[in-house]
Amino acid sequence: MSNQDALRSAAARSERRTSLLIGAGIMFAGSAAEPLYRPFDGPLLAVRVLWCASLAATALALPRARTRLYAFLLPLAGLSSCWLFATTVWLNGGTASPDFQYIMLLPLVLMVLFQDEVVACSAGVVGAISSYGVLSWLGDVPHEALADGLSSHVAVGVVVVFGSLSFRRVRLAELATQHARAEAIEQLALSERRRAQAERLASLGQLAAGVAHEINNPLYSVSANVETLADMEGLCCPGLAEVETRTVVADLQAGVGRIAQIVRDLKEFSSGAPDKLRPCQVDEVIGDALRLASFKLGKAIEVRRSCPLDLPAVSVDRRKLSQVLLNLLVNAAEAMEDARTANPWLLVAAERAGDSVEIAVQDNGPGISPEVRARLFEPFVTSKPIGKGTGLGLALSREYVMSFGGTLALAPSDGGARFSIVLPVTAAN
C-alpha cells in the first residue's frame, strides 16, 4: 500500500467525513439562528444552505469515492467554500461587511478539516486569495490596502500549506510506526510458532529414535531365530511339506528384514547428525523414501517408478533428500486420500537434464489451489485441516534442496500436482 492510499484509508475517510459533517452542521445551526438577531435575508440564507449542502454531500461521498474522485472532491470543497463564503460577504455588504476580514481565516479552518490533504488546503488558500482580490476590486479598495491584505493572505496561506505538510509528515510517521509494530508482532508470533513447532518436532524425533532402539533389541532375537530355522536341515512343519515350510521361513526372513530396514531408516531419519554432502545415487535415495512412505501409500495407490540406472551421482545429504521425497510422497498420498481420487497413482521419475538431475514427483490428485499456490513454500502455509498439517514440510524441503545447490519448484502439469527437484551432478561426473 502506497503512502497516499494509507492516508486515505477507510478510517481516515470516515474521520474526514465526520469533520465535514460537523462543520456543515455548525454552519447550518448558525444560519438558522441568524434571523433571531437580524433581519431575514433570503438570498444570504440560500447561499449558506447551499454551502452546507455542498459540504454534507462531499462528506457523504468520501467513504465510497474512488481514488481519483476523492482527490478531486476535497480541493473542490475547499475552493467552493471560499467562493461561497465570499458570496455571503458580498450579499452582506461587500468590503464593508464585518465578515470581510474573516476571509483570511477561512484557510485555517479548512486546514483543521482537511489536515494532511495538502492539495485541498492549497486549493482553499488559492480560493481565499482570489476571492479577497475580487471583492477588493469590486469594492474599490485602495491599492495600498489591497497589497497589504494580499500579503497577509499569502502569509496565512504559507502557514496553512506548511501546517498541512506537517500534518502529513506526522501521519506518515504514525503509519510507519504502526506498520513496523504490526510487523514486529507478526514476526514475534511467527518465531514463537516456529520455536514451539521445532520443540515438538525435536521431541518427536527423540521419541522415534527411542522407539526404533527398543524395537531393534527384540528384533535381533527374532531375526537370529529365523536365521537358525532357515539353516536347519529337514525342517518341516506339521501339515506342510518341506518346500512349503521353506517358503514360510523365507517369508519370515523377508518380513523381519523389512522391519529391520524400516528401523534403520527411522534411526537414520531421526538422527541429528550434521549435514554431510556426499555423492549419492538418486535411485537408492528414491528407494529409501518409498520404503519410508510405504505405510502411507499402501496398496490402494499405484506407485510408478522411472529411474535409469546410469544416472550420475549427486552431492547431497542422503538423509535430508530422503526426507524431502518422503514429504512430497506423503503429501500426495494424503491429498488423493482426502479427495477420494479414483484409481490414484503416484509417479517418481528421475532423468538427466544437462549438468543436473531432475527428480519429479507427480500424482493425479486434486492439485493445488491458486490461493495456496502463490504462498506454497512459505512457513505455516498449508491446505490441510487444522491439526493435520503444520505448513512446515515444503518450506523446510526447499531449504534442504537449496543447501545442496539445487531447486525445488511446483512444475506445470495437466492434472494433479507435480514437483520438480533439480540437483547438480557431482564434479567427478
Short mmCIF file of C-alpha atoms in Angstrom, two decimals:
data_model
loop_
_atom_site.label_atom_id
_atom_site.label_comp_id
_atom_site.label_asym_id
_atom_site.label_seq_id
_atom_site.Cartn_x
_atom_site.Cartn_y
_atom_site.Cartn_z
CA MET A 1 0.00 0.00 0.00
CA SER A 2 1.35 3.42 -1.00
CA ASN A 3 1.57 6.36 1.40
CA GLN A 4 -1.30 8.09 -0.40
CA ASP A 5 -3.54 5.04 -0.06
CA ALA A 6 -2.60 4.70 3.61
CA LEU A 7 -3.52 8.33 4.28
CA ARG A 8 -6.85 7.77 2.53
CA SER A 9 -7.75 4.55 4.27
CA ALA A 10 -11.30 3.74 5.32
CA ALA A 11 -10.63 5.04 8.84
CA ALA A 12 -9.16 8.33 7.51
CA ARG A 13 -12.10 8.82 5.16
CA SER A 14 -14.56 8.19 7.96
CA GLU A 15 -12.77 10.70 10.19
CA ARG A 16 -12.77 13.33 7.44
CA ARG A 17 -16.44 12.71 6.73
CA THR A 18 -17.25 13.29 10.39
CA SER A 19 -15.29 16.55 10.43
CA LEU A 20 -17.06 17.88 7.33
CA LEU A 21 -20.50 16.89 8.67
CA ILE A 22 -19.78 18.61 11.98
CA GLY A 23 -18.62 21.76 10.15
CA ALA A 24 -21.73 21.73 7.93
CA GLY A 25 -23.95 21.19 10.97
CA ILE A 26 -22.43 24.10 12.91
CA MET A 27 -22.79 26.38 9.88
CA PHE A 28 -26.41 25.36 9.34
CA ALA A 29 -27.26 25.92 13.02
CA GLY A 30 -25.69 29.39 12.91
CA SER A 31 -27.52 30.30 9.70
CA ALA A 32 -30.85 29.09 11.11
CA ALA A 33 -30.38 31.16 14.27
CA GLU A 34 -29.34 34.34 12.43
CA PRO A 35 -32.93 35.64 11.84
CA LEU A 36 -33.33 35.78 15.63
CA TYR A 37 -30.99 38.77 15.93
CA ARG A 38 -31.01 40.36 12.45
CA PRO A 39 -33.47 40.92 9.61
CA PHE A 40 -34.23 37.91 7.43
CA ASP A 41 -32.18 37.84 4.21
CA GLY A 42 -33.42 35.16 1.81
CA PRO A 43 -30.57 35.16 -0.76
CA LEU A 44 -27.94 35.17 2.01
CA LEU A 45 -29.61 32.24 3.76
CA ALA A 46 -29.92 30.35 0.45
CA VAL A 47 -26.19 30.67 -0.25
CA ARG A 48 -25.33 29.45 3.23
CA VAL A 49 -27.71 26.49 2.92
CA LEU A 50 -26.10 25.68 -0.46
CA TRP A 51 -22.68 25.82 1.22
CA CYS A 52 -23.83 23.46 4.00
CA ALA A 53 -25.35 21.10 1.44
CA SER A 54 -22.16 21.00 -0.65
CA LEU A 55 -20.06 20.14 2.42
CA ALA A 56 -22.53 17.46 3.50
CA ALA A 57 -22.67 15.94 0.01
CA THR A 58 -18.86 15.88 -0.15
CA ALA A 59 -18.68 14.25 3.28
CA LEU A 60 -21.17 11.52 2.35
CA ALA A 61 -19.41 10.79 -0.94
CA LEU A 62 -15.92 10.44 0.58
CA PRO A 63 -16.11 6.88 2.06
CA ARG A 64 -17.13 5.23 -1.24
CA ALA A 65 -15.33 7.56 -3.66
CA ARG A 66 -12.63 6.14 -5.90
CA THR A 67 -9.09 7.47 -5.65
CA ARG A 68 -9.39 9.99 -8.49
CA LEU A 69 -12.79 11.23 -7.37
CA TYR A 70 -11.55 11.52 -3.80
CA ALA A 71 -8.58 13.58 -4.96
CA PHE A 72 -11.00 15.88 -6.83
CA LEU A 73 -13.71 16.26 -4.18
CA LEU A 74 -11.66 17.77 -1.36
CA PRO A 75 -9.92 20.52 -3.40
CA LEU A 76 -13.29 21.32 -4.96
CA ALA A 77 -14.82 21.59 -1.49
CA GLY A 78 -12.03 23.91 -0.34
CA LEU A 79 -12.25 26.16 -3.40
CA SER A 80 -16.06 26.29 -3.43
CA SER A 81 -16.17 27.04 0.33
CA CYS A 82 -14.03 30.13 -0.15
CA TRP A 83 -16.12 31.43 -3.05
CA LEU A 84 -19.44 30.67 -1.35
CA PHE A 85 -18.23 32.47 1.76
CA ALA A 86 -17.13 35.39 -0.44
CA THR A 87 -20.64 35.42 -1.95
CA THR A 88 -22.20 35.73 1.52
CA VAL A 89 -19.78 38.57 2.28
CA TRP A 90 -20.80 40.37 -0.91
CA LEU A 91 -24.51 39.92 -0.13
CA ASN A 92 -23.87 41.19 3.38
CA GLY A 93 -22.22 44.46 2.32
CA GLY A 94 -19.07 43.53 0.41
CA THR A 95 -15.90 45.10 1.75
CA ALA A 96 -17.99 46.95 4.33
CA SER A 97 -19.29 43.67 5.77
CA PRO A 98 -17.84 42.65 9.14
CA ASP A 99 -17.25 39.19 7.62
CA PHE A 100 -14.85 40.55 5.00
CA GLN A 101 -11.87 40.34 7.36
CA TYR A 102 -12.61 36.67 8.12
CA ILE A 103 -11.79 35.54 4.59
CA MET A 104 -8.18 35.39 5.74
CA LEU A 105 -9.08 32.85 8.46
CA LEU A 106 -11.00 30.50 6.18
CA PRO A 107 -7.88 28.56 5.00
CA LEU A 108 -7.01 27.90 8.65
CA VAL A 109 -10.48 26.44 9.23
CA LEU A 110 -10.10 24.28 6.13
CA MET A 111 -6.70 23.07 7.34
CA VAL A 112 -8.36 21.83 10.54
CA LEU A 113 -10.90 19.93 8.44
CA PHE A 114 -8.57 18.60 5.73
CA GLN A 115 -5.37 18.18 7.83
CA ASP A 116 -2.88 16.17 5.73
CA GLU A 117 -4.64 16.81 2.38
CA VAL A 118 -2.08 19.32 1.07
CA VAL A 119 -3.75 19.83 -2.31
CA ALA A 120 -7.13 20.55 -0.73
CA CYS A 121 -5.59 23.04 1.73
CA SER A 122 -3.70 24.70 -1.12
CA ALA A 123 -6.95 24.98 -3.08
CA GLY A 124 -8.50 26.70 -0.05
CA VAL A 125 -5.60 29.16 0.06
CA VAL A 126 -5.99 29.94 -3.66
CA GLY A 127 -9.75 30.36 -3.21
CA ALA A 128 -9.32 32.72 -0.25
CA ILE A 129 -6.71 34.91 -2.00
CA SER A 130 -8.66 35.07 -5.26
CA SER A 131 -11.99 35.84 -3.56
CA TYR A 132 -10.37 38.53 -1.42
CA GLY A 133 -8.84 40.10 -4.51
CA VAL A 134 -12.12 40.07 -6.46
CA LEU A 135 -14.13 41.53 -3.56
CA SER A 136 -11.49 44.23 -3.02
CA TRP A 137 -11.56 45.10 -6.72
CA LEU A 138 -15.37 45.27 -6.76
CA GLY A 139 -15.33 47.39 -3.59
CA ASP A 140 -12.71 49.86 -4.92
CA VAL A 141 -10.30 49.14 -2.09
CA PRO A 142 -7.18 51.38 -2.30
CA HIS A 143 -4.15 49.72 -3.87
CA GLU A 144 -2.09 50.05 -0.70
CA ALA A 145 -4.78 48.37 1.40
CA LEU A 146 -5.24 45.69 -1.29
CA ALA A 147 -1.50 44.97 -1.38
CA ASP A 148 -1.36 44.81 2.40
CA GLY A 149 -4.37 42.48 2.56
CA LEU A 150 -2.99 40.20 -0.17
CA SER A 151 0.38 39.92 1.56
CA SER A 152 -1.37 38.96 4.78
CA HIS A 153 -3.43 36.34 2.93
CA VAL A 154 -0.28 34.95 1.30
CA ALA A 155 1.43 34.74 4.68
CA VAL A 156 -1.53 32.86 6.13
CA GLY A 157 -1.54 30.63 3.06
CA VAL A 158 2.12 29.73 3.58
CA VAL A 159 1.34 28.82 7.18
CA VAL A 160 -1.63 26.70 6.08
CA VAL A 161 0.38 24.78 3.44
CA PHE A 162 3.28 24.27 5.84
CA GLY A 163 0.87 23.11 8.55
CA SER A 164 -0.77 20.64 6.16
CA LEU A 165 2.64 19.27 5.19
CA SER A 166 3.46 18.90 8.88
CA PHE A 167 0.18 17.04 9.41
CA ARG A 168 1.14 14.77 6.53
CA ARG A 169 4.62 14.03 7.89
CA VAL A 170 3.23 13.24 11.34
CA ARG A 171 0.55 10.93 9.90
CA LEU A 172 3.10 9.11 7.74
CA ALA A 173 5.37 8.67 10.75
CA GLU A 174 2.45 7.28 12.75
CA LEU A 175 1.51 4.90 9.95
CA ALA A 176 5.14 3.74 9.60
CA THR A 177 5.32 3.14 13.36
CA GLN A 178 2.05 1.19 13.33
CA HIS A 179 3.20 -0.86 10.35
CA ALA A 180 6.55 -1.61 11.98
CA ARG A 181 4.82 -2.56 15.24
CA ALA A 182 2.41 -4.86 13.41
CA GLU A 183 5.28 -6.50 11.53
CA ALA A 184 7.25 -6.93 14.75
CA ILE A 185 4.27 -8.54 16.48
CA GLU A 186 3.68 -10.80 13.47
CA GLN A 187 7.34 -11.83 13.35
CA LEU A 188 7.34 -12.46 17.09
CA ALA A 189 4.25 -14.65 16.80
CA LEU A 190 5.79 -16.46 13.82
CA SER A 191 9.03 -17.04 15.73
CA GLU A 192 7.09 -18.35 18.69
CA ARG A 193 5.13 -20.74 16.49
CA ARG A 194 8.36 -21.89 14.84
CA ARG A 195 10.01 -22.42 18.22
CA ALA A 196 7.06 -24.42 19.54
CA GLN A 197 6.90 -26.46 16.35
CA ALA A 198 10.65 -27.08 16.42
CA GLU A 199 10.37 -28.30 20.00
CA ARG A 200 7.53 -30.64 19.08
CA LEU A 201 9.47 -31.95 16.08
CA ALA A 202 12.58 -32.44 18.20
CA SER A 203 10.56 -34.35 20.80
CA LEU A 204 9.02 -36.44 18.04
CA GLY A 205 12.48 -37.21 16.64
CA GLN A 206 13.75 -38.29 20.06
CA LEU A 207 10.65 -40.42 20.55
CA ALA A 208 11.11 -42.05 17.13
CA ALA A 209 14.77 -42.78 17.86
CA GLY A 210 13.85 -44.32 21.22
CA VAL A 211 11.11 -46.47 19.69
CA ALA A 212 13.49 -47.64 16.96
CA HIS A 213 16.06 -48.59 19.60
CA GLU A 214 13.51 -50.51 21.67
CA ILE A 215 12.22 -52.37 18.61
CA ASN A 216 15.74 -53.21 17.50
CA ASN A 217 16.54 -55.33 20.60
CA PRO A 218 13.73 -57.91 20.31
CA LEU A 219 14.02 -57.73 16.54
CA TYR A 220 17.58 -59.00 16.76
CA SER A 221 16.40 -62.07 18.69
CA VAL A 222 13.61 -62.76 16.22
CA SER A 223 15.99 -62.35 13.28
CA ALA A 224 18.56 -64.71 14.82
CA ASN A 225 15.91 -67.37 15.48
CA VAL A 226 14.55 -67.11 11.95
CA GLU A 227 18.07 -67.47 10.54
CA THR A 228 18.57 -70.56 12.74
CA LEU A 229 15.39 -72.07 11.37
CA ALA A 230 16.46 -71.30 7.83
CA ASP A 231 19.78 -73.14 8.34
CA MET A 232 18.18 -76.28 9.75
CA GLU A 233 18.22 -79.40 7.56
CA GLY A 234 14.99 -81.27 7.03
CA LEU A 235 12.86 -78.54 8.54
CA CYS A 236 9.21 -79.41 8.28
CA CYS A 237 6.12 -78.06 9.97
CA PRO A 238 3.12 -80.28 10.78
CA GLY A 239 0.76 -80.31 7.85
CA LEU A 240 3.29 -78.70 5.46
CA ALA A 241 5.76 -80.17 3.08
CA GLU A 242 9.42 -79.24 3.39
CA VAL A 243 9.21 -76.96 0.36
CA GLU A 244 6.19 -75.15 1.80
CA THR A 245 7.96 -74.83 5.13
CA ARG A 246 10.97 -73.30 3.41
CA THR A 247 8.64 -70.83 1.69
CA VAL A 248 7.11 -69.83 5.03
CA VAL A 249 10.56 -69.34 6.59
CA ALA A 250 11.66 -67.30 3.55
CA ASP A 251 8.59 -65.09 4.01
CA LEU A 252 9.51 -64.69 7.69
CA GLN A 253 13.05 -63.72 6.69
CA ALA A 254 11.73 -61.15 4.22
CA GLY A 255 9.30 -59.70 6.80
CA VAL A 256 11.95 -59.48 9.50
CA GLY A 257 14.37 -57.96 7.01
CA ARG A 258 11.78 -55.35 6.07
CA ILE A 259 11.19 -54.47 9.73
CA ALA A 260 14.95 -54.18 10.27
CA GLN A 261 15.27 -51.92 7.24
CA ILE A 262 12.42 -49.70 8.49
CA VAL A 263 14.10 -49.43 11.90
CA ARG A 264 17.44 -48.50 10.29
CA ASP A 265 15.73 -45.91 8.08
CA LEU A 266 13.86 -44.49 11.06
CA LYS A 267 17.03 -44.19 13.16
CA GLU A 268 18.91 -42.52 10.33
CA PHE A 269 15.97 -40.28 9.53
CA SER A 270 15.57 -39.08 13.14
CA SER A 271 19.28 -38.64 13.82
CA GLY A 272 20.60 -35.15 14.38
CA ALA A 273 23.90 -35.75 12.64
CA PRO A 274 25.48 -32.74 10.89
CA ASP A 275 24.96 -32.31 7.17
CA LYS A 276 27.31 -34.39 5.05
CA LEU A 277 27.17 -33.81 1.34
CA ARG A 278 28.32 -36.99 -0.31
CA PRO A 279 27.86 -38.45 -3.78
CA CYS A 280 24.65 -40.48 -3.80
CA GLN A 281 22.78 -42.46 -6.39
CA VAL A 282 19.35 -41.00 -6.95
CA ASP A 283 17.75 -44.40 -7.42
CA GLU A 284 18.90 -45.51 -3.95
CA VAL A 285 17.53 -42.38 -2.27
CA ILE A 286 14.21 -42.83 -4.07
CA GLY A 287 14.13 -46.40 -2.76
CA ASP A 288 14.72 -45.16 0.80
CA ALA A 289 11.85 -42.67 0.52
CA LEU A 290 9.45 -45.20 -0.98
CA ARG A 291 10.19 -47.66 1.83
CA LEU A 292 9.54 -45.00 4.46
CA ALA A 293 6.34 -43.89 2.69
CA SER A 294 5.01 -47.40 2.18
CA PHE A 295 2.93 -47.14 5.36
CA LYS A 296 1.01 -44.26 3.75
CA LEU A 297 0.96 -45.39 0.15
CA GLY A 298 -0.31 -48.88 0.96
CA LYS A 299 -1.76 -50.95 -1.85
CA ALA A 300 -4.50 -48.55 -2.89
CA ILE A 301 -2.10 -46.16 -4.66
CA GLU A 302 -0.28 -47.35 -7.75
CA VAL A 303 3.38 -46.34 -7.48
CA ARG A 304 5.13 -45.78 -10.80
CA ARG A 305 8.90 -45.53 -10.67
CA SER A 306 11.15 -44.48 -13.52
CA CYS A 307 14.85 -44.03 -12.86
CA PRO A 308 17.62 -45.04 -15.30
CA LEU A 309 20.44 -46.94 -13.65
CA ASP A 310 23.12 -44.92 -15.44
CA LEU A 311 22.21 -41.60 -13.83
CA PRO A 312 25.23 -39.70 -12.46
CA ALA A 313 25.63 -39.26 -8.71
CA VAL A 314 24.58 -36.07 -6.95
CA SER A 315 26.23 -34.48 -3.89
CA VAL A 316 23.54 -34.34 -1.22
CA ASP A 317 22.81 -35.18 2.38
CA ARG A 318 21.12 -38.53 1.76
CA ARG A 319 19.01 -38.33 4.90
CA LYS A 320 17.65 -34.88 4.04
CA LEU A 321 16.96 -35.67 0.38
CA SER A 322 15.10 -38.77 1.54
CA GLN A 323 13.15 -36.55 3.91
CA VAL A 324 12.23 -34.18 1.06
CA LEU A 325 10.99 -37.03 -1.13
CA LEU A 326 9.13 -38.58 1.79
CA ASN A 327 7.35 -35.29 2.44
CA LEU A 328 6.28 -34.99 -1.21
CA LEU A 329 5.10 -38.62 -1.31
CA VAL A 330 3.07 -38.35 1.90
CA ASN A 331 1.54 -35.03 0.83
CA ALA A 332 0.46 -36.55 -2.49
CA ALA A 333 -0.99 -39.64 -0.79
CA GLU A 334 -2.96 -37.57 1.74
CA ALA A 335 -4.28 -35.22 -0.95
CA MET A 336 -5.56 -38.13 -3.05
CA GLU A 337 -7.00 -39.82 0.03
CA ASP A 338 -8.88 -36.69 1.15
CA ALA A 339 -10.18 -36.06 -2.38
CA ARG A 340 -11.09 -39.75 -2.82
CA THR A 341 -9.32 -39.81 -6.16
CA ALA A 342 -10.42 -42.67 -8.39
CA ASN A 343 -7.60 -45.00 -9.43
CA PRO A 344 -4.89 -42.97 -7.68
CA TRP A 345 -1.34 -43.23 -8.92
CA LEU A 346 1.97 -41.68 -7.99
CA LEU A 347 4.93 -41.23 -10.30
CA VAL A 348 8.52 -40.84 -9.11
CA ALA A 349 10.79 -40.24 -12.09
CA ALA A 350 14.41 -39.15 -12.46
CA GLU A 351 16.30 -38.13 -15.57
CA ARG A 352 19.39 -36.21 -16.54
CA ALA A 353 18.90 -32.61 -17.65
CA GLY A 354 22.21 -31.18 -18.86
CA ASP A 355 24.55 -30.82 -15.90
CA SER A 356 21.76 -31.66 -13.47
CA VAL A 357 19.50 -34.50 -12.44
CA GLU A 358 15.76 -33.81 -12.20
CA ILE A 359 13.55 -35.78 -9.85
CA ALA A 360 9.82 -35.42 -10.43
CA VAL A 361 7.05 -36.45 -8.05
CA GLN A 362 3.62 -36.33 -9.68
CA ASP A 363 0.13 -37.52 -8.75
CA ASN A 364 -3.34 -37.48 -10.27
CA GLY A 365 -4.98 -35.92 -7.21
CA PRO A 366 -6.93 -32.65 -6.90
CA GLY A 367 -3.89 -30.44 -7.42
CA ILE A 368 -3.10 -27.23 -5.54
CA SER A 369 -5.48 -24.27 -5.42
CA PRO A 370 -4.31 -20.89 -6.78
CA GLU A 371 -4.65 -19.32 -3.32
CA VAL A 372 -2.20 -21.81 -1.77
CA ARG A 373 0.00 -21.99 -4.89
CA ALA A 374 1.09 -18.33 -4.54
CA ARG A 375 2.43 -18.93 -0.99
CA LEU A 376 3.15 -22.64 -1.23
CA PHE A 377 6.71 -22.58 0.13
CA GLU A 378 6.10 -20.08 2.94
CA PRO A 379 6.24 -21.41 6.51
CA PHE A 380 2.91 -22.40 8.11
CA VAL A 381 1.03 -22.27 4.80
CA THR A 382 -1.00 -25.45 4.32
CA SER A 383 -4.23 -26.58 2.71
CA LYS A 384 -4.67 -29.39 5.23
CA PRO A 385 -7.20 -29.23 8.08
CA ILE A 386 -6.12 -27.84 11.44
CA GLY A 387 -4.19 -30.46 13.38
CA LYS A 388 -3.27 -32.49 10.31
CA GLY A 389 -0.64 -30.30 8.72
CA THR A 390 1.96 -27.91 10.15
CA GLY A 391 2.77 -25.98 6.96
CA LEU A 392 6.49 -26.52 7.52
CA GLY A 393 7.17 -29.50 5.26
CA LEU A 394 7.56 -27.75 1.92
CA ALA A 395 9.35 -24.74 3.44
CA LEU A 396 11.95 -27.00 5.06
CA SER A 397 12.17 -29.14 1.93
CA ARG A 398 13.03 -26.16 -0.22
CA GLU A 399 15.69 -25.06 2.28
CA TYR A 400 17.22 -28.54 2.24
CA VAL A 401 17.32 -28.71 -1.57
CA MET A 402 18.80 -25.21 -1.78
CA SER A 403 21.53 -26.28 0.66
CA PHE A 404 22.51 -28.91 -1.92
CA GLY A 405 22.76 -26.21 -4.60
CA GLY A 406 19.52 -27.33 -6.21
CA THR A 407 15.96 -26.09 -6.63
CA LEU A 408 12.52 -27.33 -5.60
CA ALA A 409 9.54 -25.95 -7.51
CA LEU A 410 5.94 -26.69 -8.42
CA ALA A 411 6.01 -27.66 -12.09
CA PRO A 412 3.13 -27.29 -14.57
CA SER A 413 1.02 -30.43 -15.06
CA ASP A 414 -2.15 -31.42 -16.87
CA GLY A 415 -3.70 -32.76 -13.69
CA GLY A 416 -2.83 -33.26 -10.07
CA ALA A 417 0.40 -31.79 -8.71
CA ARG A 418 3.93 -32.18 -10.00
CA PHE A 419 7.00 -31.17 -8.00
CA SER A 420 10.42 -30.91 -9.61
CA ILE A 421 13.73 -31.26 -7.77
CA VAL A 422 16.79 -30.25 -9.81
CA LEU A 423 20.19 -31.19 -8.37
CA PRO A 424 23.62 -30.54 -9.87
CA VAL A 425 25.69 -33.63 -10.62
CA THR A 426 28.95 -34.14 -8.75
CA ALA A 427 32.17 -32.72 -10.17
CA ALA A 428 33.52 -36.20 -10.80
CA ASN A 429 30.74 -36.74 -13.35
#
